[in-house]
Coordinates of C-alpha atoms and ligand atoms in Angstrom, one line a residue:
X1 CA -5.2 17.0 25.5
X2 CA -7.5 16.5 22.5
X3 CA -8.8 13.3 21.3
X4 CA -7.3 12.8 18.2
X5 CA -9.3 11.2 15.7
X6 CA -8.0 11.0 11.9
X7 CA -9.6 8.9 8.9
X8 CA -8.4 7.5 5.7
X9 CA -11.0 8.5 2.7
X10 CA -10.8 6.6 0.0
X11 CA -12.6 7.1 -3.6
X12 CA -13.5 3.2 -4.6
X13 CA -12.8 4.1 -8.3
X14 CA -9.9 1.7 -8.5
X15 CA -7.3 -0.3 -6.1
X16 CA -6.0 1.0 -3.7
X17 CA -2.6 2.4 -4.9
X18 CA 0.9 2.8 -2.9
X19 CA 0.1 6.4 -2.1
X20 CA -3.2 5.6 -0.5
X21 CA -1.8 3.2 1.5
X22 CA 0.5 5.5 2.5
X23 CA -1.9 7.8 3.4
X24 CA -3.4 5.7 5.8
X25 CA 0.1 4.3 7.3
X26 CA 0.3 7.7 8.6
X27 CA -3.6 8.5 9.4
X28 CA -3.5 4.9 11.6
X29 CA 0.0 5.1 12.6
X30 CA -0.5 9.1 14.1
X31 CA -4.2 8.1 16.0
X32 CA -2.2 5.1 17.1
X33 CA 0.4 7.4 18.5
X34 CA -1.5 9.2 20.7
X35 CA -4.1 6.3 21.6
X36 CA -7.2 8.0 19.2
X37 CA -8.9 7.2 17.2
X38 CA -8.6 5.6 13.0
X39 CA -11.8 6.6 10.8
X40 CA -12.5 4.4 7.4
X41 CA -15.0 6.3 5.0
X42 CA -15.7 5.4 1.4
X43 CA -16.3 7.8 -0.9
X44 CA -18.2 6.6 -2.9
X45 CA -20.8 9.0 -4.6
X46 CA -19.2 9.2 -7.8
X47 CA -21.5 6.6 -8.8
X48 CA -19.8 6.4 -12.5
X49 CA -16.7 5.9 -11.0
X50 CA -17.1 3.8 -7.7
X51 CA -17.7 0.0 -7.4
X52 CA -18.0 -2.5 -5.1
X53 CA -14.9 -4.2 -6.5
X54 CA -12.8 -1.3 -5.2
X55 CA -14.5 -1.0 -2.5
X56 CA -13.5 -4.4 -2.0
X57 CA -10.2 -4.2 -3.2
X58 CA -9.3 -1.3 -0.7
X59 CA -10.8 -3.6 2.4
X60 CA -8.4 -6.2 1.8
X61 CA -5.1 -4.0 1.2
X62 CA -6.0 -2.9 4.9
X63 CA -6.3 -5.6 5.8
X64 CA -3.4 -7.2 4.3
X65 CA -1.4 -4.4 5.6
X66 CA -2.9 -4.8 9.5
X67 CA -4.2 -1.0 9.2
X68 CA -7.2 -1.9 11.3
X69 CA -10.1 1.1 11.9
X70 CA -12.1 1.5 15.0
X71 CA -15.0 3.1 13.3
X72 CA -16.5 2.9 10.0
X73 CA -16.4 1.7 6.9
X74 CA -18.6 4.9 6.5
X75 CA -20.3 5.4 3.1
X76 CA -20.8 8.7 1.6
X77 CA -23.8 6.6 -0.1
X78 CA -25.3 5.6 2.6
X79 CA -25.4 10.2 4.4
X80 CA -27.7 11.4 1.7
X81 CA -29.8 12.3 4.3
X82 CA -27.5 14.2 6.5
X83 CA -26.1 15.5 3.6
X84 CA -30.0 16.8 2.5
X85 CA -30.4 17.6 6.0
X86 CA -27.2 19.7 6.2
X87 CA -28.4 21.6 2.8
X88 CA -31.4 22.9 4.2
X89 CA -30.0 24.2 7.4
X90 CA -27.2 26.3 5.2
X91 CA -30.2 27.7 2.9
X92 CA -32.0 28.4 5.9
X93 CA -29.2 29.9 8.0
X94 CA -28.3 31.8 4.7
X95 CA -24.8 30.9 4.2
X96 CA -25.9 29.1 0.6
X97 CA -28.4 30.0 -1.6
X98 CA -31.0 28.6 -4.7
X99 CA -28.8 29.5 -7.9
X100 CA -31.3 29.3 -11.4
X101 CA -28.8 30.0 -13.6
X102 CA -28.7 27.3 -16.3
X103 CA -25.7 25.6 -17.4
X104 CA -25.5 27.5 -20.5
X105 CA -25.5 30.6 -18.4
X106 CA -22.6 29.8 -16.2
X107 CA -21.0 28.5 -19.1
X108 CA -21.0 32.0 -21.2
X109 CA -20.5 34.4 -18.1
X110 CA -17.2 31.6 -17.6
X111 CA -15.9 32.2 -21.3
X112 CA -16.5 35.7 -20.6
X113 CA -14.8 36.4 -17.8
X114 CA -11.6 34.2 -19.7
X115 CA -11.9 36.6 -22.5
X116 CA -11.7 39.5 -19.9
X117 CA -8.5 37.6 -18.4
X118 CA -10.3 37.1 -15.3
X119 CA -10.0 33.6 -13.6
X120 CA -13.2 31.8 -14.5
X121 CA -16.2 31.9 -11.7
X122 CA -20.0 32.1 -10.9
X123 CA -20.6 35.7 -11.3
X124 CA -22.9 35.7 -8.1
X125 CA -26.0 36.6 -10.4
X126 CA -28.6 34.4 -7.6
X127 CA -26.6 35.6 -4.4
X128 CA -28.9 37.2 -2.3
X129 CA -27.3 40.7 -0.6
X130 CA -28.5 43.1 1.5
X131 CA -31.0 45.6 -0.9
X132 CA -30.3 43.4 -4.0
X133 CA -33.4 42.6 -5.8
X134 CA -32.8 38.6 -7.4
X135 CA -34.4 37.8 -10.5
X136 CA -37.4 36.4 -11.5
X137 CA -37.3 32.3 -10.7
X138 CA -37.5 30.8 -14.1
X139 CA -40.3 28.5 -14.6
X140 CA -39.6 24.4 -14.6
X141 CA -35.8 24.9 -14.0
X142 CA -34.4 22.9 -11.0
X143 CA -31.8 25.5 -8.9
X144 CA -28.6 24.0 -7.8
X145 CA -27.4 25.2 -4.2
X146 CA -24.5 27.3 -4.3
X147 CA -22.0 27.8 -1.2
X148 CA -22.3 31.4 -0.1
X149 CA -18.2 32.3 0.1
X150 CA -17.2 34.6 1.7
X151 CA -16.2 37.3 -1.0
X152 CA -13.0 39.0 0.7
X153 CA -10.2 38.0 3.2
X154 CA -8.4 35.0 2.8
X155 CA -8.3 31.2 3.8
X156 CA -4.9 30.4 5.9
X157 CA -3.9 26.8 7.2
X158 CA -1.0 25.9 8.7
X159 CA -0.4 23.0 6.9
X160 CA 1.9 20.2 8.8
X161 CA 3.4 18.8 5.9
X162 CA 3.3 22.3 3.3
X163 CA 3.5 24.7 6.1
X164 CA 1.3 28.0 6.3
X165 CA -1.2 28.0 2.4
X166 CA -2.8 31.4 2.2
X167 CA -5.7 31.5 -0.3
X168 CA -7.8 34.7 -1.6
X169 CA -11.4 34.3 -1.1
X170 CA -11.3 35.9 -4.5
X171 CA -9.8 33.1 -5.8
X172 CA -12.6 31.1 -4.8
X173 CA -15.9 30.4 -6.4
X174 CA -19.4 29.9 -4.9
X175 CA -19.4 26.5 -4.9
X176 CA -22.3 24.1 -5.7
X177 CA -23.1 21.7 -2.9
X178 CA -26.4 20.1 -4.2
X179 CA -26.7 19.7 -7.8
X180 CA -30.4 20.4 -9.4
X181 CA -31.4 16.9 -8.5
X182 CA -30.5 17.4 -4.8
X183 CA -27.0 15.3 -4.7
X184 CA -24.8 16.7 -2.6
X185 CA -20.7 17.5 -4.2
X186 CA -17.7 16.8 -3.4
X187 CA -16.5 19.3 -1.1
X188 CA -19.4 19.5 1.0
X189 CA -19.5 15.9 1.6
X190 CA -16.3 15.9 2.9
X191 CA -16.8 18.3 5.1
X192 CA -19.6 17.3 6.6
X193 CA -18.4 13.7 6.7
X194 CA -15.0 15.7 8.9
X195 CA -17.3 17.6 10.9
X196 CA -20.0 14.9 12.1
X197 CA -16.8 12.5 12.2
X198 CA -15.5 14.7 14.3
X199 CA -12.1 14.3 12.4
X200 CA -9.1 16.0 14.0
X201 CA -6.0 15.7 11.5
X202 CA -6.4 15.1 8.4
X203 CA -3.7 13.9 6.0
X204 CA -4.0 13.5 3.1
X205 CA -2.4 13.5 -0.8
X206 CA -1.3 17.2 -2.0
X207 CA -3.5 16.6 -4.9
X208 CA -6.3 18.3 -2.5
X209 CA -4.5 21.4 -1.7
X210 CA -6.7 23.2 -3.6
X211 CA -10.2 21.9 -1.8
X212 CA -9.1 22.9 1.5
X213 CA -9.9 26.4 0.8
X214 CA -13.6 25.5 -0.1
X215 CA -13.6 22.7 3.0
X216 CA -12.5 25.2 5.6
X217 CA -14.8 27.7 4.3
X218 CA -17.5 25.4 4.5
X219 CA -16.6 24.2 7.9
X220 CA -16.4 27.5 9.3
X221 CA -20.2 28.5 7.3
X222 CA -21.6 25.3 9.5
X223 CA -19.9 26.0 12.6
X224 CA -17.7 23.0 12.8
X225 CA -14.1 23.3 14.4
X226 CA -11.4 22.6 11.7
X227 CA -9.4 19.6 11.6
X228 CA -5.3 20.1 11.6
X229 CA -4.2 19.3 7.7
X230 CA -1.4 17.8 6.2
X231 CA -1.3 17.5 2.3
X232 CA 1.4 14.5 1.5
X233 CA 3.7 14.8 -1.5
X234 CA 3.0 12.3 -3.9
X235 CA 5.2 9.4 -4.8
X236 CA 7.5 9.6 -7.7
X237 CA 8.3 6.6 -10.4
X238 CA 12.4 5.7 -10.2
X239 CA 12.5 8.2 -13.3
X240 CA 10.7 11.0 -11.9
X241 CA 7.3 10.9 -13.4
X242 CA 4.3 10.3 -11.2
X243 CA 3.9 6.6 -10.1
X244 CA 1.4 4.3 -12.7
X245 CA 1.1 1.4 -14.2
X246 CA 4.4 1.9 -16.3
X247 CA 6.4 1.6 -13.5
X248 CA 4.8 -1.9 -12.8
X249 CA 3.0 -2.4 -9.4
X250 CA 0.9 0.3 -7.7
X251 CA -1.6 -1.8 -6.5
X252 CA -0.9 -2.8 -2.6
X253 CA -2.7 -6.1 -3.6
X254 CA 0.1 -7.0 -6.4
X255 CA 3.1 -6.9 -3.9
X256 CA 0.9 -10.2 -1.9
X257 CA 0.8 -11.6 -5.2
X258 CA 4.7 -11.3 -5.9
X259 CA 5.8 -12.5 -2.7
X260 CA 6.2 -9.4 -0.7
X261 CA 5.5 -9.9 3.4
X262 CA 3.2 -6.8 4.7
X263 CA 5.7 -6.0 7.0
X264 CA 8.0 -4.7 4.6
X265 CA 5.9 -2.7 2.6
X266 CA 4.9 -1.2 5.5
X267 CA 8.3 -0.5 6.9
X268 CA 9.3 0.8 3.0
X269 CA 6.2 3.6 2.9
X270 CA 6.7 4.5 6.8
X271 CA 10.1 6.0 5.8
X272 CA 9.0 7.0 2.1
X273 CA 8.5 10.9 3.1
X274 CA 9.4 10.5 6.9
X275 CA 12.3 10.0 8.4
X276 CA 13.3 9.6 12.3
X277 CA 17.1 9.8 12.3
X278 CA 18.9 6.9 10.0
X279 CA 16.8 4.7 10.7
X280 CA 15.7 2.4 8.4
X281 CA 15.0 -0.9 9.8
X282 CA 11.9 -0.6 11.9
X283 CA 8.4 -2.5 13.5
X284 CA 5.1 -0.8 13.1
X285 CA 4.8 -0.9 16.9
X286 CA 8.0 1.7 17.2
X287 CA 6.7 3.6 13.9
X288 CA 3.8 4.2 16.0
X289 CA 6.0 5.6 19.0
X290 CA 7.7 7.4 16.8
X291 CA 5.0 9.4 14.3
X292 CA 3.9 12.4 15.8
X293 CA 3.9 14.2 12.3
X294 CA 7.2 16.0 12.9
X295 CA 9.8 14.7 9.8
X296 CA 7.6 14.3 7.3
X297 CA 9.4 15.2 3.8
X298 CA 8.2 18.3 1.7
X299 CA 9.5 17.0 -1.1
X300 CA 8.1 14.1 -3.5
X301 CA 9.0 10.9 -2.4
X302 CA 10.6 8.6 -5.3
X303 CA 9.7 4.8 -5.1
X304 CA 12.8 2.5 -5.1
X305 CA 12.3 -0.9 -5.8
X306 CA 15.4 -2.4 -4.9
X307 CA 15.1 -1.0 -1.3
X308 CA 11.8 -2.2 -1.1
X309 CA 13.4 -5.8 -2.0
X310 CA 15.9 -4.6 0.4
X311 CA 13.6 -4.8 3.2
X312 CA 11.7 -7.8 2.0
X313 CA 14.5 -9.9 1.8
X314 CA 15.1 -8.7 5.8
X315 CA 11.4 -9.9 6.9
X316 CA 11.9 -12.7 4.8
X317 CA 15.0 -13.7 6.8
X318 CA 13.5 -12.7 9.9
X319 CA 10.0 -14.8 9.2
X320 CA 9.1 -17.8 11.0
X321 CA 10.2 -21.1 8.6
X322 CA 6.4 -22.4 9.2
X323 CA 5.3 -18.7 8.3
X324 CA 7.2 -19.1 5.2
X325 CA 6.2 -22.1 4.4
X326 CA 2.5 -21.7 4.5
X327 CA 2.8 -18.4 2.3
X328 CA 5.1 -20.3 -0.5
X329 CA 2.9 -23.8 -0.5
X330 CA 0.7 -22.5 -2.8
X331 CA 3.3 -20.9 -4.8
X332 CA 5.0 -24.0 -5.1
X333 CA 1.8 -26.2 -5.5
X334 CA 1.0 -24.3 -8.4
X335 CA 4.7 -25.2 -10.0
X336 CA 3.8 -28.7 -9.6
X337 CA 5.8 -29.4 -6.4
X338 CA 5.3 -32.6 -5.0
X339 CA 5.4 -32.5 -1.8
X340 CA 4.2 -36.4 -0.3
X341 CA 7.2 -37.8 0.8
X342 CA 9.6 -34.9 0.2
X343 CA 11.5 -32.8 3.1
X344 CA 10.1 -30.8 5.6
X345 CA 8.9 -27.3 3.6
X346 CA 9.8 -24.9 6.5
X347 CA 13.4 -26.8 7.4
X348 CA 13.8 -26.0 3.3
X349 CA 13.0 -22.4 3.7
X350 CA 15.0 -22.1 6.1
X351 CA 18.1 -23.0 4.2
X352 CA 17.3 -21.2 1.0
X353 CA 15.6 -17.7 3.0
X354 CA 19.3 -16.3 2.7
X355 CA 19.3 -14.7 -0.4
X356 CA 15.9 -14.1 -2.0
X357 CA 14.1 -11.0 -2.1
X358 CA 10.5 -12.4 -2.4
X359 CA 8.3 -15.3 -1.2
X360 CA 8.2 -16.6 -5.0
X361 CA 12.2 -16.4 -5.4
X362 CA 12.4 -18.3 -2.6
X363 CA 9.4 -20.9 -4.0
X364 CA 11.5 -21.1 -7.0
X365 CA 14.6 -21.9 -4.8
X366 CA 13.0 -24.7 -2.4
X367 CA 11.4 -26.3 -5.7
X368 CA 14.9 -28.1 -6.3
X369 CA 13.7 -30.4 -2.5
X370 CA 10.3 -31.0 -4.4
X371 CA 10.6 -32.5 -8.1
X372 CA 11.8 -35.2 -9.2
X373 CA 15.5 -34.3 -10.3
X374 CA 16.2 -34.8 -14.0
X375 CA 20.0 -34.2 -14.0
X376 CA 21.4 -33.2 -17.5
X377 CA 23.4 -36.2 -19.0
X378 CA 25.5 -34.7 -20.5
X379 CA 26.4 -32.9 -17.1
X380 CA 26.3 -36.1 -15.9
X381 CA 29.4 -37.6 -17.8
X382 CA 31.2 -34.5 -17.4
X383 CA 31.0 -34.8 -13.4
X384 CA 30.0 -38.4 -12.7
X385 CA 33.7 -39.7 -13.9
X386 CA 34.9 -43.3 -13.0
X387 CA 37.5 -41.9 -10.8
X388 CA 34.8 -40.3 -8.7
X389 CA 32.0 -43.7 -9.1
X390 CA 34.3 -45.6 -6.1
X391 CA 33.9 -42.6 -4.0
X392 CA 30.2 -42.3 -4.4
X393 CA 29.8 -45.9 -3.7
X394 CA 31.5 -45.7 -0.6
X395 CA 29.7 -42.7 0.3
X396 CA 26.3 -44.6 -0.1
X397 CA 27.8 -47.3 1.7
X398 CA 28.1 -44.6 4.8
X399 CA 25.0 -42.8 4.3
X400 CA 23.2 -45.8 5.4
X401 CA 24.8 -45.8 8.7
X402 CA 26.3 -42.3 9.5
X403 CA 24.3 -40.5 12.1
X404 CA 21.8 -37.7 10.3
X405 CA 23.3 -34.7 11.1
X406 CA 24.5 -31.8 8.7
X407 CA 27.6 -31.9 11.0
X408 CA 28.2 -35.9 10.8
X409 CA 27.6 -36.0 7.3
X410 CA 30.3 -33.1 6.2
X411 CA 33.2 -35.4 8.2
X412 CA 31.8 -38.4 6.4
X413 CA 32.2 -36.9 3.0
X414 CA 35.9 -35.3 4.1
X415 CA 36.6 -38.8 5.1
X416 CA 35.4 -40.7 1.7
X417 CA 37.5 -37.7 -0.2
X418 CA 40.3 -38.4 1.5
X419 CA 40.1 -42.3 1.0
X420 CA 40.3 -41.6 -2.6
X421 CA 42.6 -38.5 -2.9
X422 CA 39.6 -36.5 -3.8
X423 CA 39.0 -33.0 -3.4
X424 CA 35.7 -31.2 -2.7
X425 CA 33.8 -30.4 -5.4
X426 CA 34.6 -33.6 -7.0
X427 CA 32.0 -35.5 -5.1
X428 CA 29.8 -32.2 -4.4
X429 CA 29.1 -31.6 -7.4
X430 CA 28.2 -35.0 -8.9
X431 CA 26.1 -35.2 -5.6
X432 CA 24.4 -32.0 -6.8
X433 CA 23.1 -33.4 -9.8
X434 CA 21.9 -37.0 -8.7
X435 CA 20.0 -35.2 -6.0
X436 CA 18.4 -32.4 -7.2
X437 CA 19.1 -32.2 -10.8
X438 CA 21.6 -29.2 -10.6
X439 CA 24.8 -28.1 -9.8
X440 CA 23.8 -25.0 -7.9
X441 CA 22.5 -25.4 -4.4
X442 CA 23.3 -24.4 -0.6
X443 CA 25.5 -26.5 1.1
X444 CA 25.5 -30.1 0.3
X445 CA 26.1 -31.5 3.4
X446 CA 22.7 -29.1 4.6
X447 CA 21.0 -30.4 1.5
X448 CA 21.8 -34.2 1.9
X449 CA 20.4 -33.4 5.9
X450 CA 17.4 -32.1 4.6
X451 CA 16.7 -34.2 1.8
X452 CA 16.7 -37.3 3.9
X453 CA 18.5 -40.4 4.3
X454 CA 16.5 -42.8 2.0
X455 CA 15.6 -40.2 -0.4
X456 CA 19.4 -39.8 -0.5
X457 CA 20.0 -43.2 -1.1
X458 CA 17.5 -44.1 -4.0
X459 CA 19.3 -41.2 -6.1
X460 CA 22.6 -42.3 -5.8
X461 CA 22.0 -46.1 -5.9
X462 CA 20.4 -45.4 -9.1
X463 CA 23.7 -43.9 -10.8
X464 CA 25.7 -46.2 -9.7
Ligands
LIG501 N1 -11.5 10.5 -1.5 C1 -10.3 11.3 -1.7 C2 -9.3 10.4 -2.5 O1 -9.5 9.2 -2.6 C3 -9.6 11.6 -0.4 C4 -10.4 12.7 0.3 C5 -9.7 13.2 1.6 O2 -8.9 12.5 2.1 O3 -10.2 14.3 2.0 O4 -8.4 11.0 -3.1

């Protein structure tokens, strides 16, 4: 069986957005599969383009995400030599060749062959053939290196996403590799980088179609065995248009920031163009058992928030309270919770983790255990009535002695309503307020529990 190897290639031009990082789900998840091999390379010689604040920012969405590699981070910037090296060989094995012609040049024989209807391409003027005579070098101009491609037959993948692409050499231009200043392009980086890398699979988004043509060729020109591709449909916004800004996050790093748990995201762009079955709910470790690249979607993939939140609220639920607590301290801190003296944070969590979507939700939920509650006086009258003040008074009388349980507590309370012909919400609600400052909250005998006895005491005492 054959090693498989795969890699996730990044350009650090910006963050890294939800379809790379579903690019590299799969690239991980598939050499995890079969036991391989995960490759991370940086791209990085668009030097314009690239810095080391998205290099950075791509490191720490992998790592936020738990995509760890096993080789690499490769930079491209950091190959010029092999890249050099590789050059040469091709001009001495002949399979690319010095091309003089000046911009200008390629520029008019372009707009001519557009006038002629012709799809636009180097018209082979410095491509040595057998009995062709090349002419004279032009003094002080620097030659680029162009790829010698092959001029008929075509280029024919069986693509595991697309299915089988067939391109016309025709179609296909000599390609520059090195520009005059000995840089080498795109194209041929890549390919090298697949070759020497030794890359078996690679997936990656449909918006390279069109350069696997030009890799394979190159691939085949330097002798390297060709990788298995699959091009990935890209991800849609709700309203069809391609995923950006507009539709609010795309950077990985921004769902951390608004309380989303990795696990989640994760499970959401595992089955955002792959699909085992109806299932929707799953761990990394069986996505890994599962992906073997069979049931990947053809079709574009359309980003849904709300099952996103979906799935977040589920991790959330399923999270470890001290889990939750450390990622919502901070949250909360920065609110201006007060935590000395206050409840337990995780024993909170716990009781609020119900119904929120995100980390921050659920922050904003537990801050009710962590300020100092400023009931609403007018709320006040309305629910703290004098029928209801003998009740309370009794109740704190209680508290003091009733054993600290949420269970205890809810037959005390039944017992003090029925002393005083009360029903339910009477004394919940007024209890509400003098504890937390509102009338919404779980359960109050959970919140009195949690809470605590003497805290408890202090807030009613001081209405009474
Ligand atoms: N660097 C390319 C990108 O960020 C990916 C190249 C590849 O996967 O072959 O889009």
């Amino acid at each position: 069986m054959t090693v498989v190897r795969t890699r996730f290639a990044p350009s650090p031009t910006g963050y890294l957005h939800l379809g790379g990082a579903r690019t590299a789900l799969y690239s991980w998840a598939f050499a995890r599969h079969f036991g391989g091999t995960f490759i991370l390379r940086i791209e990085d010689t668009d030097l314009e383009r690239s810095t080391p604040e998205a290099v950075q920012a791509i490191l720490d969405g992998m790592k936020w995400l738990g995509l760890d590699h096993d080789e690499g981070p490769f930079y491209q910037m950091q190959r010029m030599d092999r890249y050099r090296e590789v050059v040469a060989q091709m001009l001495e094995a002949g399979t690319a060749y010095l091309c003089y012609s000046s911009p200008e040049e390629v520029e008019a024989m372009r707009e001519r062959m557009r006038a002629a209807g012709e799809k636009p391409r180097y018209d082979g003027t410095w491509r040595p053939e057998a009995g062709k005579t090349l002419p004279p070098v032009p003094a002080d101009r620097k030659p680029v290196v162009r790829f010698k491609n092959p001029l008929d037959g075509e280029v024919s993948w069986d693509d595991v996403v697309k299915g089988t692409i067939t391109i016309g050499n025709k179609e296909l231009d000599d390609l520059v590799i090195a520009r005059p200043d000995g840089t080498p392009t795109y194209n041929f980086c890549v390919a090298v980088d697949d070759w020497d890398m030794q890359i078996t699979h690679v997936l990656r988004g449909d918006d390279h179609v069109n350069n696997t043509p030009r890799q394979i060729n190159i691939l085949r020109a330097i002798g390297a065995p060709l990788p298995l591709y699959g091009h990935l449909p890209m991800i849609l916004g709700a309203d069809g248009e391609k995923l950006s800004k507009r539709h609010g996050a795309v950077s990985v790093m921004d769902y951390p920031a608004q309380g989303y748990l990795p696990e989640a995201m994760l499970n959401y762009l595992a089955r955002l163009g792959w699909s085992h079955g109806d299932d929707e709910v799953f761990s990394m470790e069986q996505f890994c058992e599962w992906f073997n690249l069979d049931h990947l979607t053809r079709s574009a993939a359309q980003f849904n928030n709300e099952k996103l939140a979906w799935l977040n609220n589920h991790y959330i639920k399923q999270a470890d309270n001290e889990r939750l607590a450390r990622l919502a301290r901070p949250v909360m801190e920065a609110e201006g919770a007060k935590f000395e003296g206050g409840p337990d944070l995780p024993a909170v969590l716990g009781l609020m983790k119900e119904r929120v979507n995100t980390i921050n939700e659920l922050a904003d939920a537990a801050m009710l255990f962590f300020r100092d509650p400023k009931p609403d006086p007018a709320l006040m009258t309305q629910h703290l009535t004098d029928a209801v003040k003998p009740a309370l008074a009794q109740f704190a009388e209680r508290v003091a002695t009733v054993e600290w349980t949420k269970e205890a507590i809810a037959a005390m309370i039944k017992e003090v309503l029925a002393a005083h012909g009360l029903k339910m919400p009477q004394i919940a609600m007024p209890l509400r307020l003098v504890i937390t400052g509102q009338l919404q909250t779980p359960a109050i005998d959970a919140v009195l529990q949690i809470v605590g006895r003497d805290a408890v005491l202090a807030r009613v005492n001081k209405y009474l």
